[in-house]
Short mmCIF file of C-alpha atoms in Angstrom, two decimals:
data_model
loop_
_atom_site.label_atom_id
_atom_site.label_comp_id
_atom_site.label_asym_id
_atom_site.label_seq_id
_atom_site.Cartn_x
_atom_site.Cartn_y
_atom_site.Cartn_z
CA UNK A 93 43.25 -66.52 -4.05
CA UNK A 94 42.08 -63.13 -5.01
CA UNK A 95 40.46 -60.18 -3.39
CA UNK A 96 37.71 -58.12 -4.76
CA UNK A 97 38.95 -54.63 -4.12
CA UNK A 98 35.85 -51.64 -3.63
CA UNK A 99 36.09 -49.47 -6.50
CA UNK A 100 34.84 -46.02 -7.06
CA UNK A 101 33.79 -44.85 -10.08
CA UNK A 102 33.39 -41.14 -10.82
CA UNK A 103 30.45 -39.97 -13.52
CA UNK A 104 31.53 -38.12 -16.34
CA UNK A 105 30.07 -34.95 -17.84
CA UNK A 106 28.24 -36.61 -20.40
CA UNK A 107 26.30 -39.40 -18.01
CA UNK A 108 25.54 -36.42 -15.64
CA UNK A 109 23.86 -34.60 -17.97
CA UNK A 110 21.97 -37.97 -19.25
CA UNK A 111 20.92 -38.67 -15.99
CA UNK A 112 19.93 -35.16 -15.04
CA UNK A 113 15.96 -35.29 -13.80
CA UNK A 114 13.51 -32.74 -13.10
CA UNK A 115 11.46 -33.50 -9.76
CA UNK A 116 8.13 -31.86 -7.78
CA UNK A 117 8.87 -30.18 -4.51
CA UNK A 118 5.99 -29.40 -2.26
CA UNK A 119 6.58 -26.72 0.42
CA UNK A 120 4.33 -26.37 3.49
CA UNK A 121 2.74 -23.41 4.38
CA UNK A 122 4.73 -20.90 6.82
CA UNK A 123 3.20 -22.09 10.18
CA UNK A 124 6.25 -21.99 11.67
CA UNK A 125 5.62 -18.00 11.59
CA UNK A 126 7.88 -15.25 10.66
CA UNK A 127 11.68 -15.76 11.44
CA UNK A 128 13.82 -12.94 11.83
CA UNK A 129 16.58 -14.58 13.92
CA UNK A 130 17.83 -17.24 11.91
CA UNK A 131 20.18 -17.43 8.42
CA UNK A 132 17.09 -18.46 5.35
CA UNK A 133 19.46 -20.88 4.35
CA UNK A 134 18.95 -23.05 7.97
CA UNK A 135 15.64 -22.20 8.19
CA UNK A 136 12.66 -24.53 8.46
CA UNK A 137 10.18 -24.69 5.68
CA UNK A 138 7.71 -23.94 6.97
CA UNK A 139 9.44 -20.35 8.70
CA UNK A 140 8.61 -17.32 6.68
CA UNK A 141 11.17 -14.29 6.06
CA UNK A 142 7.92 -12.34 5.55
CA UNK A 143 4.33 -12.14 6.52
CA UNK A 144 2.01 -9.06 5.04
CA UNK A 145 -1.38 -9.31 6.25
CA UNK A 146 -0.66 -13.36 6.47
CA UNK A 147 -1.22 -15.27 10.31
CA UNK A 148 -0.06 -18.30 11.05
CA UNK A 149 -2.65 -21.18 12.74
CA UNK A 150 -2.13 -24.72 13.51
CA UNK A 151 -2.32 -26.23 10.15
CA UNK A 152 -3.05 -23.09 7.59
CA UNK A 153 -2.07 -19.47 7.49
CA UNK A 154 -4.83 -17.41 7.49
CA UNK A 155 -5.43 -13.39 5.62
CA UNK A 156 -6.08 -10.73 7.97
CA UNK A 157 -9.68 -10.39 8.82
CA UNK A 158 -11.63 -7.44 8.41
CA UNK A 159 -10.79 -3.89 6.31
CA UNK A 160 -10.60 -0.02 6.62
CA UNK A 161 -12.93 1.92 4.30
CA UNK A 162 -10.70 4.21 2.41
CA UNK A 163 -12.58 5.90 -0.65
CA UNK A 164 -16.16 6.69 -0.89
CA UNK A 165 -18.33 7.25 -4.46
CA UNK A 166 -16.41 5.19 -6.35
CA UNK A 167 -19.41 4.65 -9.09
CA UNK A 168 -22.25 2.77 -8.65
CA UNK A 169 -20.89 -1.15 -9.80
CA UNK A 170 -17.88 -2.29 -8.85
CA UNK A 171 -14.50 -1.21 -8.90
CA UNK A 172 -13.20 -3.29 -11.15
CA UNK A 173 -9.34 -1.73 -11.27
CA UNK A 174 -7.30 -0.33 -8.77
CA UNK A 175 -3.45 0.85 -10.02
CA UNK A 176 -1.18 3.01 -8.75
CA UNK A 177 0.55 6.31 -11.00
CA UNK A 178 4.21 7.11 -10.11
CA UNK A 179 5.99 9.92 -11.42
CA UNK A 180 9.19 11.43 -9.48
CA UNK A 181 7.31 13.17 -6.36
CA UNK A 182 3.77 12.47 -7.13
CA UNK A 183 1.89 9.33 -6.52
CA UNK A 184 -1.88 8.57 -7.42
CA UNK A 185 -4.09 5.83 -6.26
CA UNK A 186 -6.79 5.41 -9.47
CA UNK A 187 -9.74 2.96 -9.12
CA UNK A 188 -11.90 2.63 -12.23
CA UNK A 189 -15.71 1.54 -11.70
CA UNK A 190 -17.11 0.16 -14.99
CA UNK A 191 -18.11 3.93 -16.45
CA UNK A 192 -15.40 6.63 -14.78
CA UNK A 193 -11.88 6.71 -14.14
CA UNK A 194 -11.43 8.24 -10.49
CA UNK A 195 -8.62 9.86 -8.59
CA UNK A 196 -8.79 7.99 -5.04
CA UNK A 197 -5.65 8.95 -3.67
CA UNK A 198 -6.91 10.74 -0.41
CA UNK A 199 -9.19 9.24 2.25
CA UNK A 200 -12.88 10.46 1.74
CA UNK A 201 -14.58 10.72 -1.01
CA UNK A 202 -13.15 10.07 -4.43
CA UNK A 203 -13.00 12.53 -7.71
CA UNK A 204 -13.91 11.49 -11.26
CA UNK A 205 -10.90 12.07 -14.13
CA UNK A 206 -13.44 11.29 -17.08
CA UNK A 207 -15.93 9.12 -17.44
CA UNK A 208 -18.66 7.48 -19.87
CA UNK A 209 -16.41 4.95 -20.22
CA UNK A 210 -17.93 1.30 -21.01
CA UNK A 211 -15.58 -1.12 -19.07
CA UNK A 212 -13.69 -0.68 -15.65
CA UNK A 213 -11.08 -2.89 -16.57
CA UNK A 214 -8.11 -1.12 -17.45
CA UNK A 215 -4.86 -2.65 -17.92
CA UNK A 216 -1.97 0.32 -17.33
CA UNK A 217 1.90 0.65 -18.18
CA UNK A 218 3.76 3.86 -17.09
CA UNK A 219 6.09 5.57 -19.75
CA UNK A 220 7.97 8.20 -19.67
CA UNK A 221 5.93 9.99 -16.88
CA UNK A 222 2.62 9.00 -18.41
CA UNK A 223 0.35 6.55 -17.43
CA UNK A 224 -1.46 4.48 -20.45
CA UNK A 225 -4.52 2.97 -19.83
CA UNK A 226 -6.42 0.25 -22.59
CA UNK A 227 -9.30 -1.76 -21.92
CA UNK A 228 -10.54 -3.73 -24.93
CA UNK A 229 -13.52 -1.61 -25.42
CA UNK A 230 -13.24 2.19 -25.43
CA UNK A 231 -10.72 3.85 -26.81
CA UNK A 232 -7.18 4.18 -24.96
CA UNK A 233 -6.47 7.13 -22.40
CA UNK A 234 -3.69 8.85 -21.18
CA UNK A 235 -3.22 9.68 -17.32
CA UNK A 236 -0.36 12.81 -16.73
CA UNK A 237 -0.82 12.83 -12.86
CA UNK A 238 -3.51 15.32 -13.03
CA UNK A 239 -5.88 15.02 -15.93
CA UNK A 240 -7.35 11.86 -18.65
CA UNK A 241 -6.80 12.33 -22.09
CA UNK A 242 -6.98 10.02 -25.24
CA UNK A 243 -3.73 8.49 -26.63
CA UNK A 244 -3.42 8.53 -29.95
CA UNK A 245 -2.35 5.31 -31.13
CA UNK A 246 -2.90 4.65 -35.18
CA UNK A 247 -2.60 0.70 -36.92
CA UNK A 248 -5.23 -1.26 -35.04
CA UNK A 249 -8.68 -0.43 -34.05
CA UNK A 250 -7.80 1.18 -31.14
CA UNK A 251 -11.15 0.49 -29.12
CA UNK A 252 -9.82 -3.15 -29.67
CA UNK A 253 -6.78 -3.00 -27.88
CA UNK A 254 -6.99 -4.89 -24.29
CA UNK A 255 -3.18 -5.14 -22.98
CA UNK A 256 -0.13 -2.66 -22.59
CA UNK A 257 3.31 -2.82 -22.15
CA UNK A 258 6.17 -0.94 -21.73
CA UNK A 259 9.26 -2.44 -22.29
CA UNK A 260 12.61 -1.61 -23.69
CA UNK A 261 11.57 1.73 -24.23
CA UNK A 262 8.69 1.12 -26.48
CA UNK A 263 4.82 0.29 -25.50
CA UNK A 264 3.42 -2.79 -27.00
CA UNK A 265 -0.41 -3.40 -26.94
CA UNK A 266 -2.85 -6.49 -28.08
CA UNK A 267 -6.01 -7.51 -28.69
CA UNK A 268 -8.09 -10.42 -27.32
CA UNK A 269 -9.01 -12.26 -30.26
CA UNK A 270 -5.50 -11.70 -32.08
CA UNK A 271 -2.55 -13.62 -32.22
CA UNK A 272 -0.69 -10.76 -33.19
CA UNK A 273 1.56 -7.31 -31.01
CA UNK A 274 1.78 -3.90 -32.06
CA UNK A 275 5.07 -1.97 -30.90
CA UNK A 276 5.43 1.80 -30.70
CA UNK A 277 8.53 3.82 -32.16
CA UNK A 278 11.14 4.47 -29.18
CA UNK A 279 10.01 6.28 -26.66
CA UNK A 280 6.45 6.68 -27.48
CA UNK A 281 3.72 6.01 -25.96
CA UNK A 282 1.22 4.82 -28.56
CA UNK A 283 1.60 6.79 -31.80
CA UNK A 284 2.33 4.88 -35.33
CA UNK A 285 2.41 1.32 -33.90
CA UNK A 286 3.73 -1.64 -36.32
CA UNK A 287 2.09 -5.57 -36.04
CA UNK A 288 3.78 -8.32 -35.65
CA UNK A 289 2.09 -11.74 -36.25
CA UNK A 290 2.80 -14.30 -33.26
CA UNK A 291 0.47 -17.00 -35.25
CA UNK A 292 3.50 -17.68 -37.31
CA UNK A 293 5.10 -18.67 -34.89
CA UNK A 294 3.05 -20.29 -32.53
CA UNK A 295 2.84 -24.31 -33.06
CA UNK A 296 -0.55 -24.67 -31.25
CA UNK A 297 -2.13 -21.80 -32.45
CA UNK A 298 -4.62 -19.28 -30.23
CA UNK A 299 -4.88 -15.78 -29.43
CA UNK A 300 -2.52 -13.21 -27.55
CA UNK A 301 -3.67 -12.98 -24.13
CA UNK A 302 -1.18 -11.67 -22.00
CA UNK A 303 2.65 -10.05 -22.64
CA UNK A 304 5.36 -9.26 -19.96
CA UNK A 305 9.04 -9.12 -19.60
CA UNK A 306 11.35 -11.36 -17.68
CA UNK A 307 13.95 -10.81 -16.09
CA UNK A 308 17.12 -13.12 -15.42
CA UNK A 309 19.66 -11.71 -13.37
CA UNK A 310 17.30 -10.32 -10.81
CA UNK A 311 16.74 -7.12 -11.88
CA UNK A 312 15.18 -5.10 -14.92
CA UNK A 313 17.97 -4.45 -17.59
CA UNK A 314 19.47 -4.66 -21.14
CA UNK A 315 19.34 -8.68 -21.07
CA UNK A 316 15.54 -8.67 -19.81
CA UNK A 317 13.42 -11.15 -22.16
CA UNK A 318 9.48 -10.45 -23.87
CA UNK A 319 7.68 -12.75 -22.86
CA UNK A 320 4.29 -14.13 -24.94
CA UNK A 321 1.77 -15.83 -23.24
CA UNK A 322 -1.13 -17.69 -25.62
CA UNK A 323 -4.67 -18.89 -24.71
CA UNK A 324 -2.91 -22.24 -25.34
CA UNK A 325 -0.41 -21.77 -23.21
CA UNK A 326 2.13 -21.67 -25.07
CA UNK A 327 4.88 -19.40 -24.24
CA UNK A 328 7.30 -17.41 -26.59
CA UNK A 329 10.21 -16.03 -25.05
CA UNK A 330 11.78 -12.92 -27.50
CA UNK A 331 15.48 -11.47 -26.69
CA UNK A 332 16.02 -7.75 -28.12
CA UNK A 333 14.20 -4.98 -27.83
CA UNK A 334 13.41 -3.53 -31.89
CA UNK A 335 10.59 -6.22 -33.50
CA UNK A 336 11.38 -4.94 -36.73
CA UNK A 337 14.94 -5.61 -37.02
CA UNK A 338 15.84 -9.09 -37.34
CA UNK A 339 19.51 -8.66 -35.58
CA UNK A 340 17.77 -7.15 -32.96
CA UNK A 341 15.19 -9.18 -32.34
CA UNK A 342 14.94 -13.23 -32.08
CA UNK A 343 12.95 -15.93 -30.13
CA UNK A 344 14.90 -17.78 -27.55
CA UNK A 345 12.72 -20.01 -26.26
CA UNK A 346 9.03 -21.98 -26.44
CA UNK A 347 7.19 -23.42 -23.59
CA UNK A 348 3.89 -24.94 -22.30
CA UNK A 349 1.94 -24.50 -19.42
CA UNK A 350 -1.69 -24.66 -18.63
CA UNK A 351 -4.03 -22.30 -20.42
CA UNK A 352 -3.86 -18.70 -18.72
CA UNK A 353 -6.94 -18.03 -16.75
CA UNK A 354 -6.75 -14.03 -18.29
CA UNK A 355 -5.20 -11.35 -19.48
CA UNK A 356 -4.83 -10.97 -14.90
CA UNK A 357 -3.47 -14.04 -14.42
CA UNK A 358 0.10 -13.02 -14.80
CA UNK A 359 2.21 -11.96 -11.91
CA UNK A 360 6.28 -11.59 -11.25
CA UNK A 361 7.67 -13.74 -8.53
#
């Protein structure tokens, strides 16, 4: 008579990577409130290792209620950008209302930098102690920590440029109804600036709407990626950092995710 003995059988490489599957996880919100006492790892999920202006209630976490006045005579509309400029010692807060560009950095009322501007909507990159400032329809500016100034930038129509960048040492802008980048030479901040057609590329087509970098060992670096978002959401990841050489410059990677609500709608996590 025989006897069926158990048998275990190990997977091999090969069928664990077959069988690999990507899955949803859902997390609660942090009602649990902020932990400080125990290791993240053992943690709940719904305990939070941070809470900014976030309160935790019975079945939501709520913002903080209510605000603090902090400049006055910002313009008459509304302020449509607040950034921060950052330069060794010296830090600005600027808010933009749709026609002037306004220092806001001390309680009280605020002082215009320039104005007769047509949009409040500035996108911003810092470079090299400079902040640059585009905004689709008037003509890019310049920020030093005390005065505005136009940036010369030469290639595109400049009134038409709507996003910035500054990575790798180079600032890269865009338009809104292009599929195409311009980079700068090294270490400029506008200047000469050099195109660089996406749309041949791209398999579904669209516009440029947003650019950023990303990062993949934590931290900004040499092995940082450009990242191109389209209006159809496709994504082109780049690896180098000179467009116009071809050993320094290559895509790694395409993606798809839903359509990008704006050229705003992009934030590191």
């Amino acid at each position: 008579m025989g006897i069926n003995q158990p048998r275990l059988i190990y997977p091999t490489p090969t069928s664990l990577q077959r069988n690999r599957k990507s899955g949803k996880v859902t997390l609660p919100p942090p009602i649990g409130g902020w932990n400080t006492r125990d290791d993240p790892v053992r943690m709940g999920p719904a305990d939070a290792t941070h809470l900014v202006n976030f309160y935790p209630e019975i079945n939501e976490v709520a913002v903080r209620r209510g605000y603090q006045e902090h400049a006055t005579g910002v313009g008459s509309g509304d302020v449509d950008t607040v950034t921060e400029f950052f330069d060794g010692v010296t830090r600005k807060l600027i808010a933009c209302s749709p026609t002037n560009i306004y220092d806001a950095t001390t309680a009280g009322a605020a002082s215009s930098l320039a104005g007769s501007f047509t949009s409040g909507r500035w996108q911003t990159a810092m470079m090299n102690g400079i902040m640059g400032l585009v905004n689709g329809v008037d003509a890019p500016q310049t920020f030093n920590g005390t005065a505005v100034g136009a940036m010369t930038v030469s290639g595109p129509t400049v009134t038409e440029l709507v996003g910035i960048l500054a990575f790798k040492s180079r600032s890269y802008f865009w338009k809104d109804d292009s599929a195409s980048f311009w980079y700068s030479a090294v270490n400029a901040l506008g200047g000469a600036v050099t195109e660089f057609a996406l749309g041949e590329v791209a398999k579904k087509g669209g516009n440029l709407i947003a650019m950023t970098s990303w990062t993949v060992d934590g931290g900004d670096g040499p092995d940082d990626y450009a990242v191109f978002i389209m209006s159809s959401g496709e994504v082109l990841v780049y690896q180098g950092d000179d467009p116009g050489t071809a050993a320094a410059w290559g895509i790694v990677g395409s993606y798809q995710i839903p359509a990008p609500m704006g050229i705003r709608a992009i934030e590191k996590i």
